[in-house]
Amino acid sequence: MTEDGAEFPNKDRYFPKVMVQYQRVLFLWDDLVDYRQDVWGDNQNGKVTLRTEKRARTSHGVTDYLDNGKLILKNQEMVWLLKRLNFGQFECRWCGLGKAEPGNDKFIGFGDPAEGYAAGYRLYSGDKGPGLYVFLVNQGQAKTVAIPWNDDFAASTRYIVSWSPGKFDFYLITATKFIHAATIAEADIAVVGIPKINMEISLQSISGPNEVMADLIKYDAYP
């Protein structure tokens, strides 16, 4: 990996498992079979679970098998990007957060709720009961928006957070729906406000028996 280059560990992929371009901060972690401790922090001493399986690929009548992997976060496990980011779009694809039931608490998106700054999705027992919420935290003050439950949220959904100056847009893509879940703009939440600091990507299984599962983690910087 160089300061302005990208690393392609295998030559049988269109995209690398890890890509960081420091000049125009772009990040992609695809086919999660390798874990880079120089890119990610975690609370498991580097012993992060990556569940791998074989995926068939047929080309010109010949079938071969590629390693396909998922990041698995169990109870009280978390990972976070070691580089803080500015305006851009976070995407977690095809991600599962588990069931909407008491005791399950998961977070994916920008920032870290424990630090008092975050913008993402949280599955937990909020003001309207267990379910999925858009979740914004600035200096410890929280703003939430409940999202009508879809069973795809438990196992397979694209979670997108678009972060522009002064606002966040939240999108969900399931097997059957494109959902604009919420827009949170600074003008609408004068008490909470929008974080003014750069934030890392964070995925957390805060509590509960269900696992956080992700196939791909992606970030595109805005000009």
PDB file of C-alpha atoms in Angstrom:
ATOM      1  CA  MET A   1       0.000   0.000   0.000  1.00  0.00           C
ATOM      2  CA  THR A   2       1.369   3.416  -0.976  1.00  0.00           C
ATOM      3  CA  GLU A   3       0.190   6.899  -0.084  1.00  0.00           C
ATOM      4  CA  ASP A   4      -1.656   7.343  -3.374  1.00  0.00           C
ATOM      5  CA  GLY A   5      -2.103   3.760  -4.495  1.00  0.00           C
ATOM      6  CA  ALA A   6      -4.376   0.806  -3.953  1.00  0.00           C
ATOM      7  CA  GLU A   7      -3.627  -2.763  -2.953  1.00  0.00           C
ATOM      8  CA  PHE A   8      -5.016  -5.735  -4.867  1.00  0.00           C
ATOM      9  CA  PRO A   9      -4.174  -8.839  -2.767  1.00  0.00           C
ATOM     10  CA  ASN A  10      -5.777 -11.256  -5.275  1.00  0.00           C
ATOM     11  CA  LYS A  11      -5.948 -10.941  -9.030  1.00  0.00           C
ATOM     12  CA  ASP A  12      -9.282 -12.763  -9.332  1.00  0.00           C
ATOM     13  CA  ARG A  13     -11.357  -9.803  -8.092  1.00  0.00           C
ATOM     14  CA  TYR A  14     -12.622  -6.632  -9.668  1.00  0.00           C
ATOM     15  CA  PHE A  15     -12.054  -4.909  -6.316  1.00  0.00           C
ATOM     16  CA  PRO A  16      -9.507  -5.410  -3.545  1.00  0.00           C
ATOM     17  CA  LYS A  17     -10.342  -6.585  -0.045  1.00  0.00           C
ATOM     18  CA  VAL A  18      -8.883  -3.338   1.308  1.00  0.00           C
ATOM     19  CA  MET A  19      -8.402  -0.136  -0.641  1.00  0.00           C
ATOM     20  CA  VAL A  20      -7.250   3.161   0.811  1.00  0.00           C
ATOM     21  CA  GLN A  21      -6.334   6.145  -1.359  1.00  0.00           C
ATOM     22  CA  TYR A  22      -5.029   8.864   0.907  1.00  0.00           C
ATOM     23  CA  GLN A  23      -5.263  11.646  -1.676  1.00  0.00           C
ATOM     24  CA  ARG A  24      -9.028  11.236  -2.162  1.00  0.00           C
ATOM     25  CA  VAL A  25     -10.041   9.130   0.797  1.00  0.00           C
ATOM     26  CA  LEU A  26     -11.823   6.127  -0.712  1.00  0.00           C
ATOM     27  CA  PHE A  27     -12.243   2.925   1.207  1.00  0.00           C
ATOM     28  CA  LEU A  28     -13.554  -0.504   0.313  1.00  0.00           C
ATOM     29  CA  TRP A  29     -13.440  -3.785   2.220  1.00  0.00           C
ATOM     30  CA  ASP A  30     -14.936  -6.471   0.003  1.00  0.00           C
ATOM     31  CA  ASP A  31     -14.998 -10.289   0.200  1.00  0.00           C
ATOM     32  CA  LEU A  32     -14.162 -10.246   3.888  1.00  0.00           C
ATOM     33  CA  VAL A  33     -11.567 -12.970   4.193  1.00  0.00           C
ATOM     34  CA  ASP A  34      -8.592 -10.880   5.376  1.00  0.00           C
ATOM     35  CA  TYR A  35      -8.459  -8.571   8.401  1.00  0.00           C
ATOM     36  CA  ARG A  36      -5.959  -5.706   8.512  1.00  0.00           C
ATOM     37  CA  GLN A  37      -5.011  -4.466  11.974  1.00  0.00           C
ATOM     38  CA  ASP A  38      -3.155  -1.529  10.405  1.00  0.00           C
ATOM     39  CA  VAL A  39      -6.497  -0.348   8.968  1.00  0.00           C
ATOM     40  CA  TRP A  40      -8.993  -1.406  11.666  1.00  0.00           C
ATOM     41  CA  GLY A  41      -9.122  -1.167  15.428  1.00  0.00           C
ATOM     42  CA  ASP A  42     -11.107  -3.647  17.506  1.00  0.00           C
ATOM     43  CA  ASN A  43     -11.744  -4.738  21.083  1.00  0.00           C
ATOM     44  CA  GLN A  44     -10.845  -8.382  20.444  1.00  0.00           C
ATOM     45  CA  ASN A  45      -7.033  -8.162  20.270  1.00  0.00           C
ATOM     46  CA  GLY A  46      -7.205  -8.720  16.529  1.00  0.00           C
ATOM     47  CA  LYS A  47      -9.173 -11.965  16.798  1.00  0.00           C
ATOM     48  CA  VAL A  48     -12.014 -10.779  14.584  1.00  0.00           C
ATOM     49  CA  THR A  49     -14.320 -13.454  13.164  1.00  0.00           C
ATOM     50  CA  LEU A  50     -14.506 -13.689   9.380  1.00  0.00           C
ATOM     51  CA  ARG A  51     -16.848 -16.443   8.232  1.00  0.00           C
ATOM     52  CA  THR A  52     -15.726 -17.716   4.824  1.00  0.00           C
ATOM     53  CA  GLU A  53     -17.522 -19.822   2.248  1.00  0.00           C
ATOM     54  CA  LYS A  54     -16.924 -20.858  -1.343  1.00  0.00           C
ATOM     55  CA  ARG A  55     -18.744 -19.007  -4.110  1.00  0.00           C
ATOM     56  CA  ALA A  56     -19.040 -20.561  -7.571  1.00  0.00           C
ATOM     57  CA  ARG A  57     -18.015 -18.543 -10.635  1.00  0.00           C
ATOM     58  CA  THR A  58     -18.487 -19.846 -14.165  1.00  0.00           C
ATOM     59  CA  SER A  59     -16.618 -18.338 -17.106  1.00  0.00           C
ATOM     60  CA  HIS A  60     -16.442 -19.784 -20.640  1.00  0.00           C
ATOM     61  CA  GLY A  61     -17.952 -23.027 -19.411  1.00  0.00           C
ATOM     62  CA  VAL A  62     -15.404 -23.473 -16.625  1.00  0.00           C
ATOM     63  CA  THR A  63     -16.479 -23.210 -12.982  1.00  0.00           C
ATOM     64  CA  ASP A  64     -14.096 -22.253 -10.228  1.00  0.00           C
ATOM     65  CA  TYR A  65     -14.697 -21.282  -6.611  1.00  0.00           C
ATOM     66  CA  LEU A  66     -13.741 -18.076  -4.828  1.00  0.00           C
ATOM     67  CA  ASP A  67     -13.499 -17.433  -1.115  1.00  0.00           C
ATOM     68  CA  ASN A  68     -16.395 -15.232  -0.029  1.00  0.00           C
ATOM     69  CA  GLY A  69     -16.466 -13.900   3.511  1.00  0.00           C
ATOM     70  CA  LYS A  70     -18.565 -12.058   6.068  1.00  0.00           C
ATOM     71  CA  LEU A  71     -17.495  -9.979   9.031  1.00  0.00           C
ATOM     72  CA  ILE A  72     -19.179 -11.394  12.147  1.00  0.00           C
ATOM     73  CA  LEU A  73     -19.467  -9.319  15.334  1.00  0.00           C
ATOM     74  CA  LYS A  74     -20.765 -11.182  18.368  1.00  0.00           C
ATOM     75  CA  ASN A  75     -22.008  -9.813  21.683  1.00  0.00           C
ATOM     76  CA  GLN A  76     -19.939  -6.793  22.862  1.00  0.00           C
ATOM     77  CA  GLU A  77     -17.608  -6.918  19.842  1.00  0.00           C
ATOM     78  CA  MET A  78     -16.788  -3.919  17.672  1.00  0.00           C
ATOM     79  CA  VAL A  79     -14.473  -2.684  14.925  1.00  0.00           C
ATOM     80  CA  TRP A  80     -13.650   0.846  13.827  1.00  0.00           C
ATOM     81  CA  LEU A  81     -11.615   2.405  11.029  1.00  0.00           C
ATOM     82  CA  LEU A  82      -8.321   3.847  12.281  1.00  0.00           C
ATOM     83  CA  LYS A  83      -8.684   6.861   9.998  1.00  0.00           C
ATOM     84  CA  ARG A  84     -11.219   9.607  10.676  1.00  0.00           C
ATOM     85  CA  LEU A  85     -13.226  10.727   7.666  1.00  0.00           C
ATOM     86  CA  ASN A  86     -14.956  13.853   6.397  1.00  0.00           C
ATOM     87  CA  PHE A  87     -18.041  14.314   4.206  1.00  0.00           C
ATOM     88  CA  GLY A  88     -18.904  11.267   2.143  1.00  0.00           C
ATOM     89  CA  GLN A  89     -21.058   8.181   1.884  1.00  0.00           C
ATOM     90  CA  PHE A  90     -20.824   5.098   4.084  1.00  0.00           C
ATOM     91  CA  GLU A  91     -22.354   1.855   2.844  1.00  0.00           C
ATOM     92  CA  CYS A  92     -22.591  -1.528   4.556  1.00  0.00           C
ATOM     93  CA  ARG A  93     -23.749  -4.257   2.137  1.00  0.00           C
ATOM     94  CA  TRP A  94     -25.517  -6.856   2.577  1.00  0.00           C
ATOM     95  CA  CYS A  95     -25.685  -6.419   6.292  1.00  0.00           C
ATOM     96  CA  GLY A  96     -27.726  -8.106   9.017  1.00  0.00           C
ATOM     97  CA  LEU A  97     -28.329  -6.584  12.445  1.00  0.00           C
ATOM     98  CA  GLY A  98     -30.473  -9.290  14.013  1.00  0.00           C
ATOM     99  CA  LYS A  99     -33.998  -9.285  15.373  1.00  0.00           C
ATOM    100  CA  ALA A 100     -35.941  -6.361  16.778  1.00  0.00           C
ATOM    101  CA  GLU A 101     -36.299  -7.621  20.307  1.00  0.00           C
ATOM    102  CA  PRO A 102     -35.424  -6.398  23.812  1.00  0.00           C
ATOM    103  CA  GLY A 103     -31.729  -6.684  24.648  1.00  0.00           C
ATOM    104  CA  ASN A 104     -30.443  -6.409  21.086  1.00  0.00           C
ATOM    105  CA  ASP A 105     -28.357  -3.267  20.625  1.00  0.00           C
ATOM    106  CA  LYS A 106     -26.343  -2.783  17.394  1.00  0.00           C
ATOM    107  CA  PHE A 107     -24.831   0.244  15.646  1.00  0.00           C
ATOM    108  CA  ILE A 108     -23.312   0.769  12.184  1.00  0.00           C
ATOM    109  CA  GLY A 109     -22.295   4.046  10.580  1.00  0.00           C
ATOM    110  CA  PHE A 110     -20.004   6.996  11.249  1.00  0.00           C
ATOM    111  CA  GLY A 111     -18.505   7.711  14.658  1.00  0.00           C
ATOM    112  CA  ASP A 112     -18.784   6.078  18.053  1.00  0.00           C
ATOM    113  CA  PRO A 113     -21.791   6.619  20.360  1.00  0.00           C
ATOM    114  CA  ALA A 114     -19.569   5.995  23.394  1.00  0.00           C
ATOM    115  CA  GLU A 115     -17.473   9.037  22.376  1.00  0.00           C
ATOM    116  CA  GLY A 116     -20.573  11.195  22.048  1.00  0.00           C
ATOM    117  CA  TYR A 117     -20.528  11.498  18.228  1.00  0.00           C
ATOM    118  CA  ALA A 118     -22.282   9.234  15.727  1.00  0.00           C
ATOM    119  CA  ALA A 119     -24.497   9.135  12.648  1.00  0.00           C
ATOM    120  CA  GLY A 120     -25.836   5.792  11.537  1.00  0.00           C
ATOM    121  CA  TYR A 121     -28.322   3.049  12.245  1.00  0.00           C
ATOM    122  CA  ARG A 122     -29.078   1.567  15.627  1.00  0.00           C
ATOM    123  CA  LEU A 123     -31.138  -1.523  16.378  1.00  0.00           C
ATOM    124  CA  TYR A 124     -32.220  -1.211  20.009  1.00  0.00           C
ATOM    125  CA  SER A 125     -35.094  -0.560  22.406  1.00  0.00           C
ATOM    126  CA  GLY A 126     -35.702   3.097  21.662  1.00  0.00           C
ATOM    127  CA  ASP A 127     -38.552   5.449  22.542  1.00  0.00           C
ATOM    128  CA  LYS A 128     -40.991   3.459  20.400  1.00  0.00           C
ATOM    129  CA  GLY A 129     -39.802   0.035  21.516  1.00  0.00           C
ATOM    130  CA  PRO A 130     -37.385  -2.479  19.981  1.00  0.00           C
ATOM    131  CA  GLY A 131     -36.665  -1.686  16.347  1.00  0.00           C
ATOM    132  CA  LEU A 132     -34.409   0.032  13.838  1.00  0.00           C
ATOM    133  CA  TYR A 133     -33.708   3.744  14.236  1.00  0.00           C
ATOM    134  CA  VAL A 134     -31.770   6.426  12.424  1.00  0.00           C
ATOM    135  CA  PHE A 135     -29.414   7.538  15.172  1.00  0.00           C
ATOM    136  CA  LEU A 136     -27.538  10.858  15.424  1.00  0.00           C
ATOM    137  CA  VAL A 137     -25.427  11.845  18.429  1.00  0.00           C
ATOM    138  CA  ASN A 138     -23.583  15.139  18.858  1.00  0.00           C
ATOM    139  CA  GLN A 139     -21.735  15.840  22.104  1.00  0.00           C
ATOM    140  CA  GLY A 140     -23.862  13.197  23.776  1.00  0.00           C
ATOM    141  CA  GLN A 141     -27.209  14.676  22.679  1.00  0.00           C
ATOM    142  CA  ALA A 142     -29.205  12.173  20.595  1.00  0.00           C
ATOM    143  CA  LYS A 143     -31.758  12.475  17.799  1.00  0.00           C
ATOM    144  CA  THR A 144     -33.575   9.313  16.654  1.00  0.00           C
ATOM    145  CA  VAL A 145     -36.041   8.524  13.884  1.00  0.00           C
ATOM    146  CA  ALA A 146     -37.917   5.212  14.003  1.00  0.00           C
ATOM    147  CA  ILE A 147     -37.913   3.140  10.784  1.00  0.00           C
ATOM    148  CA  PRO A 148     -40.856   0.801  10.088  1.00  0.00           C
ATOM    149  CA  TRP A 149     -39.548  -2.732  10.531  1.00  0.00           C
ATOM    150  CA  ASN A 150     -38.757  -4.929   7.544  1.00  0.00           C
ATOM    151  CA  ASP A 151     -37.619  -8.530   8.104  1.00  0.00           C
ATOM    152  CA  ASP A 152     -34.765  -7.963   5.621  1.00  0.00           C
ATOM    153  CA  PHE A 153     -33.135  -5.687   8.218  1.00  0.00           C
ATOM    154  CA  ALA A 154     -32.362  -8.786  10.294  1.00  0.00           C
ATOM    155  CA  ALA A 155     -30.286 -10.539   7.650  1.00  0.00           C
ATOM    156  CA  SER A 156     -29.688  -8.726   4.347  1.00  0.00           C
ATOM    157  CA  THR A 157     -29.883  -4.976   3.692  1.00  0.00           C
ATOM    158  CA  ARG A 158     -27.735  -2.205   2.244  1.00  0.00           C
ATOM    159  CA  TYR A 159     -27.328   0.494   4.906  1.00  0.00           C
ATOM    160  CA  ILE A 160     -26.246   3.879   3.499  1.00  0.00           C
ATOM    161  CA  VAL A 161     -25.388   7.123   5.309  1.00  0.00           C
ATOM    162  CA  SER A 162     -24.764  10.188   3.122  1.00  0.00           C
ATOM    163  CA  TRP A 163     -22.928  12.918   5.063  1.00  0.00           C
ATOM    164  CA  SER A 164     -22.926  16.414   3.552  1.00  0.00           C
ATOM    165  CA  PRO A 165     -22.181  19.782   5.175  1.00  0.00           C
ATOM    166  CA  GLY A 166     -25.059  20.492   7.527  1.00  0.00           C
ATOM    167  CA  LYS A 167     -27.074  17.307   7.000  1.00  0.00           C
ATOM    168  CA  PHE A 168     -27.240  13.521   6.865  1.00  0.00           C
ATOM    169  CA  ASP A 169     -29.387  11.416   4.526  1.00  0.00           C
ATOM    170  CA  PHE A 170     -30.151   7.801   5.418  1.00  0.00           C
ATOM    171  CA  TYR A 171     -31.061   5.186   2.789  1.00  0.00           C
ATOM    172  CA  LEU A 172     -31.910   1.491   2.993  1.00  0.00           C
ATOM    173  CA  ILE A 173     -32.022  -0.968   0.101  1.00  0.00           C
ATOM    174  CA  THR A 174     -33.612  -4.370   0.667  1.00  0.00           C
ATOM    175  CA  ALA A 175     -34.383  -7.132  -1.817  1.00  0.00           C
ATOM    176  CA  THR A 176     -37.694  -5.439  -2.646  1.00  0.00           C
ATOM    177  CA  LYS A 177     -37.496  -1.776  -1.576  1.00  0.00           C
ATOM    178  CA  PHE A 178     -35.469   1.420  -1.802  1.00  0.00           C
ATOM    179  CA  ILE A 179     -36.156   3.419   1.359  1.00  0.00           C
ATOM    180  CA  HIS A 180     -35.200   7.026   2.078  1.00  0.00           C
ATOM    181  CA  ALA A 181     -35.395   6.531   5.827  1.00  0.00           C
ATOM    182  CA  ALA A 182     -34.682  10.098   6.965  1.00  0.00           C
ATOM    183  CA  THR A 183     -32.944  13.398   6.409  1.00  0.00           C
ATOM    184  CA  ILE A 184     -31.507  15.084   9.476  1.00  0.00           C
ATOM    185  CA  ALA A 185     -30.428  18.670   8.803  1.00  0.00           C
ATOM    186  CA  GLU A 186     -28.796  21.076  11.207  1.00  0.00           C
ATOM    187  CA  ALA A 187     -31.564  23.622  10.704  1.00  0.00           C
ATOM    188  CA  ASP A 188     -34.112  21.073  11.943  1.00  0.00           C
ATOM    189  CA  ILE A 189     -32.334  20.086  15.150  1.00  0.00           C
ATOM    190  CA  ALA A 190     -30.916  23.226  16.700  1.00  0.00           C
ATOM    191  CA  VAL A 191     -30.611  21.606  20.137  1.00  0.00           C
ATOM    192  CA  VAL A 192     -28.665  18.535  19.000  1.00  0.00           C
ATOM    193  CA  GLY A 193     -26.832  19.917  15.982  1.00  0.00           C
ATOM    194  CA  ILE A 194     -24.608  18.145  13.461  1.00  0.00           C
ATOM    195  CA  PRO A 195     -21.156  16.868  14.555  1.00  0.00           C
ATOM    196  CA  LYS A 196     -18.356  19.214  13.493  1.00  0.00           C
ATOM    197  CA  ILE A 197     -15.577  16.651  13.772  1.00  0.00           C
ATOM    198  CA  ASN A 198     -14.280  13.969  11.429  1.00  0.00           C
ATOM    199  CA  MET A 199     -15.586  10.515  12.353  1.00  0.00           C
ATOM    200  CA  GLU A 200     -14.413   6.960  11.820  1.00  0.00           C
ATOM    201  CA  ILE A 201     -16.495   4.106  10.426  1.00  0.00           C
ATOM    202  CA  SER A 202     -17.812   2.043  13.328  1.00  0.00           C
ATOM    203  CA  LEU A 203     -19.641  -1.290  13.568  1.00  0.00           C
ATOM    204  CA  GLN A 204     -20.750  -2.472  16.994  1.00  0.00           C
ATOM    205  CA  SER A 205     -22.617  -5.396  18.471  1.00  0.00           C
ATOM    206  CA  ILE A 206     -23.240  -3.620  21.761  1.00  0.00           C
ATOM    207  CA  SER A 207     -25.400  -6.315  23.354  1.00  0.00           C
ATOM    208  CA  GLY A 208     -27.714  -9.194  22.573  1.00  0.00           C
ATOM    209  CA  PRO A 209     -27.411 -12.724  21.198  1.00  0.00           C
ATOM    210  CA  ASN A 210     -27.752 -11.791  17.502  1.00  0.00           C
ATOM    211  CA  GLU A 211     -24.637 -11.147  15.425  1.00  0.00           C
ATOM    212  CA  VAL A 212     -23.830  -8.195  13.198  1.00  0.00           C
ATOM    213  CA  MET A 213     -22.982  -9.605   9.757  1.00  0.00           C
ATOM    214  CA  ALA A 214     -21.557  -7.634   6.799  1.00  0.00           C
ATOM    215  CA  ASP A 215     -20.401  -8.621   3.303  1.00  0.00           C
ATOM    216  CA  LEU A 216     -18.913  -5.292   2.276  1.00  0.00           C
ATOM    217  CA  ILE A 217     -17.985  -2.000   3.929  1.00  0.00           C
ATOM    218  CA  LYS A 218     -17.498   1.007   1.657  1.00  0.00           C
ATOM    219  CA  TYR A 219     -16.827   4.741   1.916  1.00  0.00           C
ATOM    220  CA  ASP A 220     -16.684   7.342  -0.867  1.00  0.00           C
ATOM    221  CA  ALA A 221     -15.461  10.847  -0.100  1.00  0.00           C
ATOM    222  CA  TYR A 222     -17.367  13.845  -1.430  1.00  0.00           C
ATOM    223  CA  PRO A 223     -15.357  16.534  -3.297  1.00  0.00           C
TER     224      PRO A 223
END
